[in-house]
Coordinates of C-alpha atoms and ligand atoms in Angstrom, one line a residue:
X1 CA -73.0 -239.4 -99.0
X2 CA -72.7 -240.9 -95.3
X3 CA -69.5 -241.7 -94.4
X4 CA -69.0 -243.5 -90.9
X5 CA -65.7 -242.7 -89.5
X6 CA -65.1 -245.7 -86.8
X7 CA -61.9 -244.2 -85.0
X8 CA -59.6 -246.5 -83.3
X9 CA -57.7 -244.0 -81.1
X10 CA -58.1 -244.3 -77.4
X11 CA -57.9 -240.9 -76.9
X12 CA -60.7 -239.8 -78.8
X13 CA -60.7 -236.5 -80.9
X14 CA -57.6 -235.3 -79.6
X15 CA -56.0 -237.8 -82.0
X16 CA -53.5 -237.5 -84.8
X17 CA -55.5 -239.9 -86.7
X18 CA -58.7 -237.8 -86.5
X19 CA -56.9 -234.7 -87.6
X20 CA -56.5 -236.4 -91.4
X21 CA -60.3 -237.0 -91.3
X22 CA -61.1 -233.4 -90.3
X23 CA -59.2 -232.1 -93.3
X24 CA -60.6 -234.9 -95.7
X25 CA -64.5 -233.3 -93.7
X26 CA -63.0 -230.1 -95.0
X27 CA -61.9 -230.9 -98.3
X28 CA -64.9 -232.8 -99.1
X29 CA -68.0 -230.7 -97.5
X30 CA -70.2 -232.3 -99.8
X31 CA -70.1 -235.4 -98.1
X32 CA -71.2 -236.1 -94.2
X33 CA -68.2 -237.3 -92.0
X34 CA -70.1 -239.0 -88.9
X35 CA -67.0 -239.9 -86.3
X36 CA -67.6 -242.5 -84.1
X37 CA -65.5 -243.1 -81.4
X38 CA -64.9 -246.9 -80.6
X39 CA -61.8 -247.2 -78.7
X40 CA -62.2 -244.3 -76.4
X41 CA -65.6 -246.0 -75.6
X42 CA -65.1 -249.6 -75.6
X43 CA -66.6 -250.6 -71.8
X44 CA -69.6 -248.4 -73.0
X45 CA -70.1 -250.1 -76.0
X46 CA -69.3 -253.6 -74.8
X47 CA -71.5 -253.2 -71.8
X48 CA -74.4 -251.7 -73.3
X49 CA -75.9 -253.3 -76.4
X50 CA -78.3 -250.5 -77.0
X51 CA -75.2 -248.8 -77.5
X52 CA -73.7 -251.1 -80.0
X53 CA -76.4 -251.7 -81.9
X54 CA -76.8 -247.6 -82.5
X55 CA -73.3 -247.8 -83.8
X56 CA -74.7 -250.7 -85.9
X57 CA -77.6 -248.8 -86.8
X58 CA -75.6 -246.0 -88.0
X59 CA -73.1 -248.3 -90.3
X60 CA -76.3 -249.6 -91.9
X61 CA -77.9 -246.2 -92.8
X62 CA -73.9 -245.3 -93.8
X63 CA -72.7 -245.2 -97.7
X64 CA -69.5 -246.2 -96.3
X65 CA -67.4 -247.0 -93.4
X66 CA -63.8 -245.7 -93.1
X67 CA -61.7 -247.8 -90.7
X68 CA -59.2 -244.9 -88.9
X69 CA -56.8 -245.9 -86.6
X70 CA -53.1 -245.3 -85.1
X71 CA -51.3 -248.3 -85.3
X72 CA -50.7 -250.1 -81.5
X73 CA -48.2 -252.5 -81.7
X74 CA -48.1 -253.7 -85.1
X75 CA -52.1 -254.3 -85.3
X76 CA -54.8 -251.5 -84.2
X77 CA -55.3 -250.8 -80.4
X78 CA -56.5 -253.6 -78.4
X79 CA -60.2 -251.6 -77.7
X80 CA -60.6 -251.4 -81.7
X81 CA -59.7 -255.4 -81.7
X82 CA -62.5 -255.7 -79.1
X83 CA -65.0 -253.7 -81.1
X84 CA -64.3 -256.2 -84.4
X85 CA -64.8 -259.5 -81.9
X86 CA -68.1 -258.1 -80.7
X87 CA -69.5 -257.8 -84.2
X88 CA -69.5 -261.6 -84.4
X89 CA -69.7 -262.4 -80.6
X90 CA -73.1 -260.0 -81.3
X91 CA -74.2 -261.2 -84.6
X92 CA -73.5 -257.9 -86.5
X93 CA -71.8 -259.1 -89.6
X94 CA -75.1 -258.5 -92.2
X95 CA -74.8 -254.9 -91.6
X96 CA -71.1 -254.9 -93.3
X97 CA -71.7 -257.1 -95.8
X98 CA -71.3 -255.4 -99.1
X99 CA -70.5 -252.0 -97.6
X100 CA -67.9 -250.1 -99.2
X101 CA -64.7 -249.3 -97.2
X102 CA -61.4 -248.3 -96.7
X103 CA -58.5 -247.6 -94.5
X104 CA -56.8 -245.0 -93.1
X105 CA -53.9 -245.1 -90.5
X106 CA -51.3 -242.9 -88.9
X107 CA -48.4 -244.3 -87.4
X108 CA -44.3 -244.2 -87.3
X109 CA -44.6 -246.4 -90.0
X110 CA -43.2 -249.7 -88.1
X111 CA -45.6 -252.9 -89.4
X112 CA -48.0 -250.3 -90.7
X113 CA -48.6 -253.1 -93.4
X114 CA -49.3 -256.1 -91.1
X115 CA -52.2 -253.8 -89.4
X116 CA -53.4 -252.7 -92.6
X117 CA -53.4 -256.5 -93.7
X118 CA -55.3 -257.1 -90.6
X119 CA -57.9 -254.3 -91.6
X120 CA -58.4 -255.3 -95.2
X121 CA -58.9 -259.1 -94.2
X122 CA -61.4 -258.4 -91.5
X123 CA -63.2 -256.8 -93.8
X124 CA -63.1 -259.4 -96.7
X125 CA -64.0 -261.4 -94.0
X126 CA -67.3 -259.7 -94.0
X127 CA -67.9 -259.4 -97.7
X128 CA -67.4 -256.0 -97.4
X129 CA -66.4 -253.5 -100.8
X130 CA -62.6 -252.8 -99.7
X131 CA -61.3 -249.7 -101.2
X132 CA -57.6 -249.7 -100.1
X133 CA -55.7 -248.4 -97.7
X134 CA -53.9 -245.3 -96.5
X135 CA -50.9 -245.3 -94.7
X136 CA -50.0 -241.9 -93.6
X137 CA -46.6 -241.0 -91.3
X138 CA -48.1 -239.0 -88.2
X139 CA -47.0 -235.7 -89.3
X140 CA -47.5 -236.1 -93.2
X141 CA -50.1 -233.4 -92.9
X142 CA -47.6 -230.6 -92.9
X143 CA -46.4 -231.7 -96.9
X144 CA -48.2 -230.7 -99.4
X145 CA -47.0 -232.9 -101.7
X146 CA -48.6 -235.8 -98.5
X147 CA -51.8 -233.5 -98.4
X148 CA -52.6 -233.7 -101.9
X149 CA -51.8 -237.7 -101.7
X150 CA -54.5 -237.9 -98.9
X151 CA -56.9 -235.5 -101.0
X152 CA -56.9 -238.0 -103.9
X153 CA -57.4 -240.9 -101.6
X154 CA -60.5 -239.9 -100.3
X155 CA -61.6 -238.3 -103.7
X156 CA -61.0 -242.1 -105.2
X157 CA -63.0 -243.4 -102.3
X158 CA -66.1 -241.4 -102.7
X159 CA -66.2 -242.2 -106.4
X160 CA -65.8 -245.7 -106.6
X161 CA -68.8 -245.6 -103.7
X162 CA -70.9 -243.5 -105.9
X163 CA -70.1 -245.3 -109.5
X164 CA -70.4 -248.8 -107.7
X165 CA -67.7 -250.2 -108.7
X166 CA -66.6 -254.0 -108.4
X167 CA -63.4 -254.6 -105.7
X168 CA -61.2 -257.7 -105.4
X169 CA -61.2 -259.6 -102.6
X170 CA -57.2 -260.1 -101.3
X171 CA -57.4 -262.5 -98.2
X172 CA -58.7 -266.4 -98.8
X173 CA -61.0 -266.9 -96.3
X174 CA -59.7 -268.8 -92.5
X175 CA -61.5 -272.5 -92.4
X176 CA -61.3 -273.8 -89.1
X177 CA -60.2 -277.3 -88.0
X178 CA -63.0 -279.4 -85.9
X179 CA -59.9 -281.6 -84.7
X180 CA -59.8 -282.6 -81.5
X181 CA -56.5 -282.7 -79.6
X182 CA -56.3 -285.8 -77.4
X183 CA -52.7 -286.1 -75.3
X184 CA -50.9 -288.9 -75.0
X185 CA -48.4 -289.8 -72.1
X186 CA -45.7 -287.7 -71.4
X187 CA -42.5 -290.3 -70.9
X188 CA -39.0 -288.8 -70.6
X189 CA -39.3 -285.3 -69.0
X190 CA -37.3 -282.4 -70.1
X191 CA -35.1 -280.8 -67.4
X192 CA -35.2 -276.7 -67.1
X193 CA -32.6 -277.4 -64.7
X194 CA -32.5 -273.5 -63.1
X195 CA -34.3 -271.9 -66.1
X196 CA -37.4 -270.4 -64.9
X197 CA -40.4 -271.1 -67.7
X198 CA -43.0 -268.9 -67.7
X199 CA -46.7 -269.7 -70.0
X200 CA -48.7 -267.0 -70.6
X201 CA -52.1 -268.0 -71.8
X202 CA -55.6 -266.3 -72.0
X203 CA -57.6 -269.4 -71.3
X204 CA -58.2 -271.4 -68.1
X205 CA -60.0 -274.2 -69.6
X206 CA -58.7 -277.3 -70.0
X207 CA -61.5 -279.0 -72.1
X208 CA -60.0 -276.4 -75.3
X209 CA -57.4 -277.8 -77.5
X210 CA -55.1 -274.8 -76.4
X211 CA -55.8 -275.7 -72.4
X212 CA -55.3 -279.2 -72.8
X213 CA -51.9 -278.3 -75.3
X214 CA -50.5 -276.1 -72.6
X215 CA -51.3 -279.2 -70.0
X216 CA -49.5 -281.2 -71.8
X217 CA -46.5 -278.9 -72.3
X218 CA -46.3 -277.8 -68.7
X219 CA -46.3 -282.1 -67.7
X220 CA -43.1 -282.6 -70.2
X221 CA -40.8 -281.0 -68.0
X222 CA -39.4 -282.3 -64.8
X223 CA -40.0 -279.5 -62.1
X224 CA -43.2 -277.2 -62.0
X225 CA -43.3 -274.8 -64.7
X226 CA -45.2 -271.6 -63.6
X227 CA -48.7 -270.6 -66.2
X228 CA -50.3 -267.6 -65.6
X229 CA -53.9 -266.4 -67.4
X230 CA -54.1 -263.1 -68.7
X231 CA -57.9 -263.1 -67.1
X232 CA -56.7 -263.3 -63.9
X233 CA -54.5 -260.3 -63.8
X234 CA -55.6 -257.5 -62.6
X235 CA -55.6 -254.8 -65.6
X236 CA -57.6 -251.3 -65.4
X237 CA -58.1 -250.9 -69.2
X238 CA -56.2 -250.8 -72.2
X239 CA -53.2 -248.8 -73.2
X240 CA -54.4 -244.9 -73.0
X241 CA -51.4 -243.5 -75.9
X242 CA -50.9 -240.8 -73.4
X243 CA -47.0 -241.4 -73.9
X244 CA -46.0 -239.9 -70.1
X245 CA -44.4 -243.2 -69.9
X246 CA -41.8 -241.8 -72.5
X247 CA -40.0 -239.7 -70.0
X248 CA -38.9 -242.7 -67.4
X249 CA -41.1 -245.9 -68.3
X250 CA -43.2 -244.6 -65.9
X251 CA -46.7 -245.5 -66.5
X252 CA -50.1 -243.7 -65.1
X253 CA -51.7 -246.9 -64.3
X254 CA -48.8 -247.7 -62.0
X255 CA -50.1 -248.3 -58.5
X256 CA -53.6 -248.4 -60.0
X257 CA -53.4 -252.2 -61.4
X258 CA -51.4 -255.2 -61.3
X259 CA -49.7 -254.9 -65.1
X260 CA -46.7 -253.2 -64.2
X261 CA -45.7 -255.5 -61.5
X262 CA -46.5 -258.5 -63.3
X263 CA -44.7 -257.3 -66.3
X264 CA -41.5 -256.5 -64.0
X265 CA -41.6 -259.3 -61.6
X266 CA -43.1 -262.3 -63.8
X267 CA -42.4 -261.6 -67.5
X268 CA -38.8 -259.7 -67.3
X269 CA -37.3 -262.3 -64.5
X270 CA -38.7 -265.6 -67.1
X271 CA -35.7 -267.5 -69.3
X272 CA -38.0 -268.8 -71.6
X273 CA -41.4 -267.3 -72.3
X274 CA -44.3 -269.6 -73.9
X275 CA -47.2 -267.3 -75.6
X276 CA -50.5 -269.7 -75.8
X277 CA -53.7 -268.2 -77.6
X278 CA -56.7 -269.5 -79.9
X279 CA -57.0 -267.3 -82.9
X280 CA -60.2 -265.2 -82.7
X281 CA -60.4 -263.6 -86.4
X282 CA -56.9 -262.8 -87.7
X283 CA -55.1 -262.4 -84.3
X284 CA -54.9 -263.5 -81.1
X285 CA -57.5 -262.3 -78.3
X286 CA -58.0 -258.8 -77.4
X287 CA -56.5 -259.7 -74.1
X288 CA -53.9 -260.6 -75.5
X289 CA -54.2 -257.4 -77.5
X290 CA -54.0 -255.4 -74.1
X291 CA -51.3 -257.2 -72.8
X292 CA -48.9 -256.2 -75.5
X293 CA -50.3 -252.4 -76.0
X294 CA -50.0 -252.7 -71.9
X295 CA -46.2 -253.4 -72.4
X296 CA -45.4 -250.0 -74.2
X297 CA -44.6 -248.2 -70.9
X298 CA -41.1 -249.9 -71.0
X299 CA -40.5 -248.2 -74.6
X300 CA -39.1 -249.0 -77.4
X301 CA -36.0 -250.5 -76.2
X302 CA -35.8 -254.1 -75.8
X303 CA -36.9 -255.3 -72.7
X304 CA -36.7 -258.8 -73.0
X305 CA -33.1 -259.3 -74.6
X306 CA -32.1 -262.7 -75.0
X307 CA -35.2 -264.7 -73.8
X308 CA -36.1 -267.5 -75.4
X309 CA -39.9 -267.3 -76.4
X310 CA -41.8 -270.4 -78.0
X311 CA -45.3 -270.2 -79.0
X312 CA -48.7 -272.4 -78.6
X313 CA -51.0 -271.7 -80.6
X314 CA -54.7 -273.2 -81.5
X315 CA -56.2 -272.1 -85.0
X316 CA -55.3 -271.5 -88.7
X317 CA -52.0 -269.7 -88.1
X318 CA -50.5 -271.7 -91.2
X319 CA -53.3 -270.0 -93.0
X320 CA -52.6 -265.9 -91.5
X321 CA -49.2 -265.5 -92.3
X322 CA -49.5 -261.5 -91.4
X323 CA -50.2 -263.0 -87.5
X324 CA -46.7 -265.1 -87.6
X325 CA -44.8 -262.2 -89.0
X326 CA -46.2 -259.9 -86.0
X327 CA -45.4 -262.5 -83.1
X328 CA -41.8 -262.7 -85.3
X329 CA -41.2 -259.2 -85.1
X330 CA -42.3 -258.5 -81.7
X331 CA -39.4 -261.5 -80.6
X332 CA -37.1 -260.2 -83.0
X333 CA -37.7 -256.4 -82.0
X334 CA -37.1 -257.4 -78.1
X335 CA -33.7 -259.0 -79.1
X336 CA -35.1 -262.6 -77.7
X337 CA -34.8 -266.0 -79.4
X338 CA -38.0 -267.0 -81.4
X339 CA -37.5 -270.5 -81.0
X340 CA -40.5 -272.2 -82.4
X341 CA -44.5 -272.4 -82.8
X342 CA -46.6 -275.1 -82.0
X343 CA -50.5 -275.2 -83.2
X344 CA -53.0 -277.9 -83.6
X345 CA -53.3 -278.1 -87.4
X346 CA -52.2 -281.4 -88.0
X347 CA -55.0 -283.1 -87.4
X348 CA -52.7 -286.0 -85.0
X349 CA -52.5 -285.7 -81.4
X350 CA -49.4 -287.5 -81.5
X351 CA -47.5 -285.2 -84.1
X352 CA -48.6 -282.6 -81.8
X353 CA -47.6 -284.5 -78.5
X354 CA -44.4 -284.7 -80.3
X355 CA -43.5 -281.3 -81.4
X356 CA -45.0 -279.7 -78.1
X357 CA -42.0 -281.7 -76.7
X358 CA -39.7 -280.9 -79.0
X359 CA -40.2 -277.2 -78.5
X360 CA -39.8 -277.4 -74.6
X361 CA -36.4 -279.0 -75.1
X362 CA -35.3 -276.7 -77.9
X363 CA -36.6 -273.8 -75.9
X364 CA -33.9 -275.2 -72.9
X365 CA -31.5 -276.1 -75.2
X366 CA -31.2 -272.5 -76.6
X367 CA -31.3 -271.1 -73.2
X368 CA -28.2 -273.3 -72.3
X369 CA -26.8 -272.1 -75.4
X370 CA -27.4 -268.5 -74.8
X371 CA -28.5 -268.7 -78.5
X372 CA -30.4 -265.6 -80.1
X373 CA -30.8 -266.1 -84.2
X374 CA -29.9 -263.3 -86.1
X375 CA -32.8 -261.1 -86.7
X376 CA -34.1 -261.6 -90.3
X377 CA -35.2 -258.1 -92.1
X378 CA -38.4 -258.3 -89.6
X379 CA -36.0 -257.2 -86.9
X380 CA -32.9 -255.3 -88.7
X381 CA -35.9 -253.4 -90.4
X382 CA -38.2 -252.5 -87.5
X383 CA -35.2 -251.6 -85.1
X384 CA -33.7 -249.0 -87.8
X385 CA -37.2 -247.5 -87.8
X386 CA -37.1 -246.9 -83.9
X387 CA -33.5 -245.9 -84.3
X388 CA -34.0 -242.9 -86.7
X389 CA -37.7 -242.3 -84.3
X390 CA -35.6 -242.2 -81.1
X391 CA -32.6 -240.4 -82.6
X392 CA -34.3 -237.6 -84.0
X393 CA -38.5 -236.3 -83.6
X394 CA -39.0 -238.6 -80.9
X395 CA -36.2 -238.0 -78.4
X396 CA -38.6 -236.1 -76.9
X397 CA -40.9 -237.3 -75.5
X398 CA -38.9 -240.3 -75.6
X399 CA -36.5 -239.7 -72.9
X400 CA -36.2 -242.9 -71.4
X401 CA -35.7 -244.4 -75.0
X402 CA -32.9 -242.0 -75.9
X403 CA -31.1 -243.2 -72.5
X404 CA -31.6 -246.8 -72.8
X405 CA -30.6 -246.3 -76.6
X406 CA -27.0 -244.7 -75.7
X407 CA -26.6 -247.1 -73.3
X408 CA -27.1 -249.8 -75.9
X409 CA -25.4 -248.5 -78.9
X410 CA -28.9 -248.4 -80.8
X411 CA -27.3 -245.3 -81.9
X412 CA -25.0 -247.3 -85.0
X413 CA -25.3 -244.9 -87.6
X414 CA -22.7 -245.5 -90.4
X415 CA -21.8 -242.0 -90.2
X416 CA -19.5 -243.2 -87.0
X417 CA -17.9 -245.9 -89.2
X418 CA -14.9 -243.3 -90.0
X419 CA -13.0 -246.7 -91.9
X420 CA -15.5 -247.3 -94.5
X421 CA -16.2 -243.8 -94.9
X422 CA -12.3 -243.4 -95.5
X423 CA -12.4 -246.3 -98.2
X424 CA -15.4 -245.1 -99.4
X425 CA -14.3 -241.4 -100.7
X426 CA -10.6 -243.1 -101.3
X427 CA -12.4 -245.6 -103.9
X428 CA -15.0 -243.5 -105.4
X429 CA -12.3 -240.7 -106.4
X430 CA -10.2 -243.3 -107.7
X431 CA -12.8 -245.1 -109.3
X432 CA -12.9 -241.7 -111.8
X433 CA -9.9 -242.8 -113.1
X434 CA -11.2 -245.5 -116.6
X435 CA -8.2 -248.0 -115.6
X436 CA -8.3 -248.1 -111.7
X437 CA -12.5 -249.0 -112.2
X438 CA -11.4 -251.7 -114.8
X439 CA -9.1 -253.6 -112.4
X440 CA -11.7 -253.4 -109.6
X441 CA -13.8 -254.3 -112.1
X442 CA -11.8 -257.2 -112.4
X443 CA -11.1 -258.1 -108.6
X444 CA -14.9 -257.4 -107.6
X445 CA -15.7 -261.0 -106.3
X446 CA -12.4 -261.5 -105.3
X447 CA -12.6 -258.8 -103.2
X448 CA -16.0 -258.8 -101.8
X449 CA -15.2 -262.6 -100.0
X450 CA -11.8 -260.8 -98.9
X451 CA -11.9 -260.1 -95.5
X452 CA -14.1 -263.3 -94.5
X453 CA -12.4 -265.4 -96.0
X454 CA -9.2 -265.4 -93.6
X455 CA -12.6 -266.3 -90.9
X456 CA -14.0 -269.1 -92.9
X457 CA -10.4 -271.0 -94.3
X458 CA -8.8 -270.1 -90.5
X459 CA -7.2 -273.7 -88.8
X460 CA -9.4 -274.4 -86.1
X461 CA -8.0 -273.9 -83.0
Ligands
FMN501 C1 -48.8 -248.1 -77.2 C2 -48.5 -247.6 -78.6 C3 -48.1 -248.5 -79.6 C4 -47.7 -248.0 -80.8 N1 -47.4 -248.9 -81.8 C5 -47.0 -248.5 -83.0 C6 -46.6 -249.4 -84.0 O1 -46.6 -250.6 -83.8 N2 -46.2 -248.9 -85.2 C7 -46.2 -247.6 -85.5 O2 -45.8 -247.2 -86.6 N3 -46.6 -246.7 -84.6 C8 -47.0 -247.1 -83.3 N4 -47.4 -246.2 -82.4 C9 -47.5 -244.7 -82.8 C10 -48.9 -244.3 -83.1 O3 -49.5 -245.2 -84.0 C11 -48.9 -242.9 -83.7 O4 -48.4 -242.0 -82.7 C12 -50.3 -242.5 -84.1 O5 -50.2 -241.4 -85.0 C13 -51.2 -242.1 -82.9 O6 -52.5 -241.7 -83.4 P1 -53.6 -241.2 -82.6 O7 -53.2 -239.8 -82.0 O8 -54.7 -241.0 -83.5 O9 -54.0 -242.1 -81.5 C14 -47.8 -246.6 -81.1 C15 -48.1 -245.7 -80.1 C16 -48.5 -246.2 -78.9 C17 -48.9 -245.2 -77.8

C-alpha cells in the first residue's frame, strides 16, 4: 500500500517525529512510506499551486494519509495549520474525503490531546476514515515495551485500510452563524485609568463582525485603547524548533524581524491583553498560529504573570470546546487572569454590545484588583509537566528555563516539604498498629477540615 506521510515538523527530516515513521518504513517494508514535507515547505507550497496540487495528486493516488507532527503550542505548528486552511481556501477537500487516516505525534506530552483533537476533527471534517491517534513522548523510541506499542499501531492501521473497515466519526460538525453584528451606542465609558489595554487582532476590516466587535470594544472606554493587527507586523516566518533560544531566550530571528520587539515592548508592557480572531476550522488563524509558536523564545516560564487577558472572538467557539480549553491553558500556563470571552453567537447585537462592555470593565476591575483565579487542573496540570521537563531531561537545553524556574520557585517538589514528609512516615508506621488506624479511622473528617477550619471560623478583623 501507499501511505502518505504529511510531516508537520519545520525542520524537515531532521525531526524526532520523522524518526518514528522511519522505524514504522522499517518494520513494515511491505508498504511504501512517501514523506512529504509540509511545514518545512509552506511558502513553496502556498506560493506555488502546481506545487500543492502535486501534494494533492499524491494523497489521491495514496491508500492512506498519516498526519505526523510535533506538537507547537498545544495544536500542530503554525505552517501545518497553513497547509489544512489551504485545502479549503484551494478547493482540495474531495481528495480526502473517505481516505483512511490516522495520527501520529511526538511531543512532551503537554495538551498532546487538544492537538490530537484538533487532528481527528479536521479530518471528520473532511469525511475522512479516521483511524486513531498516536501519542508518543519524544524519546519513547528507546523502550521497547513503547516500540512494540508503536509497531501494533501501525500494524492496526494498515489492516483496517486493507479489510475496509467502517470508522466512527467523533467531532459534530461546526455550523456557522450568518448573523450580522450591528453596534449600538456606546453611553457610559469605562475608565482604564493608568492601565495600558492592548487588542491584538488578525483582521483590519471593519465591515467583519470581529472588526466591527473590536470597534465597539475599543469606543467603550474612556481614553484611546491601543489595537495592533498581526498582518501588520513584521514576521520572517514561523517558529523554526531550532531550540537555541533555550540557552538565554535568545531567538535567531532576533534583529531579522519585528516579533521579538513587539513581543517585548507591546505585549510584556500591556495590563490587560484582548485576543480577537474569527475561527477558520477548529482554531484561530494561522497568524495567529505564528504568533504564539513565535512566543516560544521566551520559554517555558511565564512571561506574562498576572495580566489580565479577555478574549473576542467571532465563530462557533461554544461549539469547539478543545479551542477554549487551549486559549484557557495558554492564560493559565502564563500565570495571567483569564477574565472572560466574548463571541457573536447570540444572534443579538445588543446582548453582544452588552457583554463586550461587561468584559472591558471586568477586565479593569481585575486589574485594580490584582486578581489572578486559581488555575483549574488546565494550569496546575500543564505547569507540573514543564516542571518535571525543566527539572530533569530538559535543563539542558533549557538554560534559561532552569534559571527563571529557581528564581520562581517552579522547583516545589514535595520532596522539600520535610513537615508532611515527617507526618507522613510518623502516621503510616503508626497506622500498623490495628487500634491507632481505628481511631483515625474515626477522626478522618474531623481531621481533614482541621487546620482550615481555625481560617474559615477566625473573627474577622
Ligand atoms: C515552539 C515549540 C512549541 C512546542 N510546544 C509543545 C507543546 O505544546 N506540547 C508539547 O508536548 N511539546 C511541545 N513542543 C515539543 C515538541 O513537540 C517536541 O520536541 C517534538 O518531539 C519535536 O518534534 P520534531 O523534531 O519532529 O519537530 C514544542 C516545541 C517547540 C519548539
Amino acid at each position: 500500500m501507499k501511505i502518505i506521510i504529511l510531516n508537520g515538523s519545520p525542520k524537515g527530516d531532521v525531526s524526532v517525529t520523522m524518526q518514528y515513521v522511519h522505524f514504522i518504513g522499517k518494520k513494515f517494508p511491505q508498504h511504501e512510506l512517501k514523506i512529504i514535507d509540509i511545514s518545512r515547505r509552506i511558502k513553496a507550497i502556498e506560493k506555488d499551486d502546481k506545487d500543492f496540487r502535486g501534494i494533492i495528486d499524491e494523497i489521491r493516488s495514496a491508500d492512506g494519509v498519516l498526519w505526523a507532527f510535533p506538537l507547537y503550542f498545544l495544536l500542530v505548528h503554525s505552517h501545518y495549520k497553513r497547509f489544512i486552511e489551504l485545502i479549503s481556501e484551494r478547493g482540495a477537500e474531495d481528495v480526502f474525503k473517505d481516505k483512511y487516516t490516522a495520527a501520529l505525534s511526538t511531543s512532551i506530552k503537554f495538551y498532546d490531546h487538544t492537538a490530537h483533537n484538533y487532528i481527528n476533527a479536521i479530518c471528520d471534517d473532511l469525511e475522512m476514515k479516521y483511524l486513531g491517534s498516536f501519542s508518543a513522548e519524544m524519546y519513547d523510541l528507546l523502550e521497547e515495551k513503547e516500540r512494540r506499542k508503536l509497531v501494533l499501531f501501525a500494524q492496526s492501521f494498515f489492516s483496517a485500510i486493507q479489510n475496509n473497515i467502517p470508522t466512527p466519526k467523533n467531532f459534530q460538525p461546526v455550523v456557522h452563524s450568518d448573523f450580522d453584528y450591528l453596534p449600538g451606542t456606546v453611553e457610559a465609558k469605562v475608565d482604564p485609568r493608568s492601565r495600558k489595554v492592548l487588542i491584538l487582532t488578525d483582521t483590519g476590516d471593519d465591515r467583519t463582525n470581529l472588526g466591527r466587535m473590536i470597534d465597539q470594544f475599543s469606543r467603550v472606554f474612556s481614553n484611546p485603547v491601543e489595537v495592533i493587527n498581526l498582518n501588520d507586523l513584521d514576521i520572517k516566518g514561523g517558529c523554526l524548533g531550532c531550540i537555541q533560544c533555550g540557552y538565554d531566550n535568545r531567538c535567531v530571528y532576533e534583529g531579522k524581524d519585528g516579533y521579538i520587539d513587539f513581543y517585548n515592548g507591546k505585549v510584556k508592557t500591556a495590563d490587560i491583553l484582548v485576543f480577537t480572531g474569527a475561527i477558520k476550522d477548529r482554531y484561530l488563524s494561522s497568524i495567529w498560529k505564528t504568533y504564539f509558536d513565535r512566543s516560544f523564545f521566551t520559554g517555558h516560564a511565564p512571561s506574562l504573570i498576572g495580566k489580565q487577558v479577555g478574549f473576542i472572538i467571532s465563530g462557533p467557539l461554544r461549539q469547539i470546546p478543545n479551542l477554549r480549553q487551549i486559549l484557557e491553558a495558554q492564560v493559565q500556563t502564563q500565570h495571567a487572569n483569564c477574565v472572560g470571552f466574548v463571541t457573536d453567537e447570540y444572534g443579538d447585537s445588543s446582548a453582544v454590545d452588552g457583554l463586550l462592555r461587561s468584559l472591558a470593565e471586568r477586565l479593569v476591575q481585575s486589574a485594580d484588583n490584582g486578581y489572578v483565579s486559581p488555575p483549574t487542573f488546565l494550569g496546575v496540570g500543564g505547569s507540573k509537566i514543564f516542571r518535571d521537563a525543566i527539572w530533569g531531561k530538559l535543563r539542558f537545553p533549557f538554560r534559561a528555563d532552569y534559571l527563571a524556574y529557581k528564581k520562581l520557585r517552579v522547583f516545589d517538589f514535595p520532596q522539600k516539604d520535610y513537615k508532611s514528609r515527617l507526618r507522613n512516615v510518623t502516621m503510616l508506621l503508626l497506622s500498623k498498629i490495628p487500634r491507632f488506624r481505628k481511631e483515625v479511622n474515626k477522626r478522618m473528617k474531623q481531621e481533614m477540615i482541621k487546620p482550615i477550619q481555625n481560617v474559615a471560623r477566625a473573627k474577622l478583623g
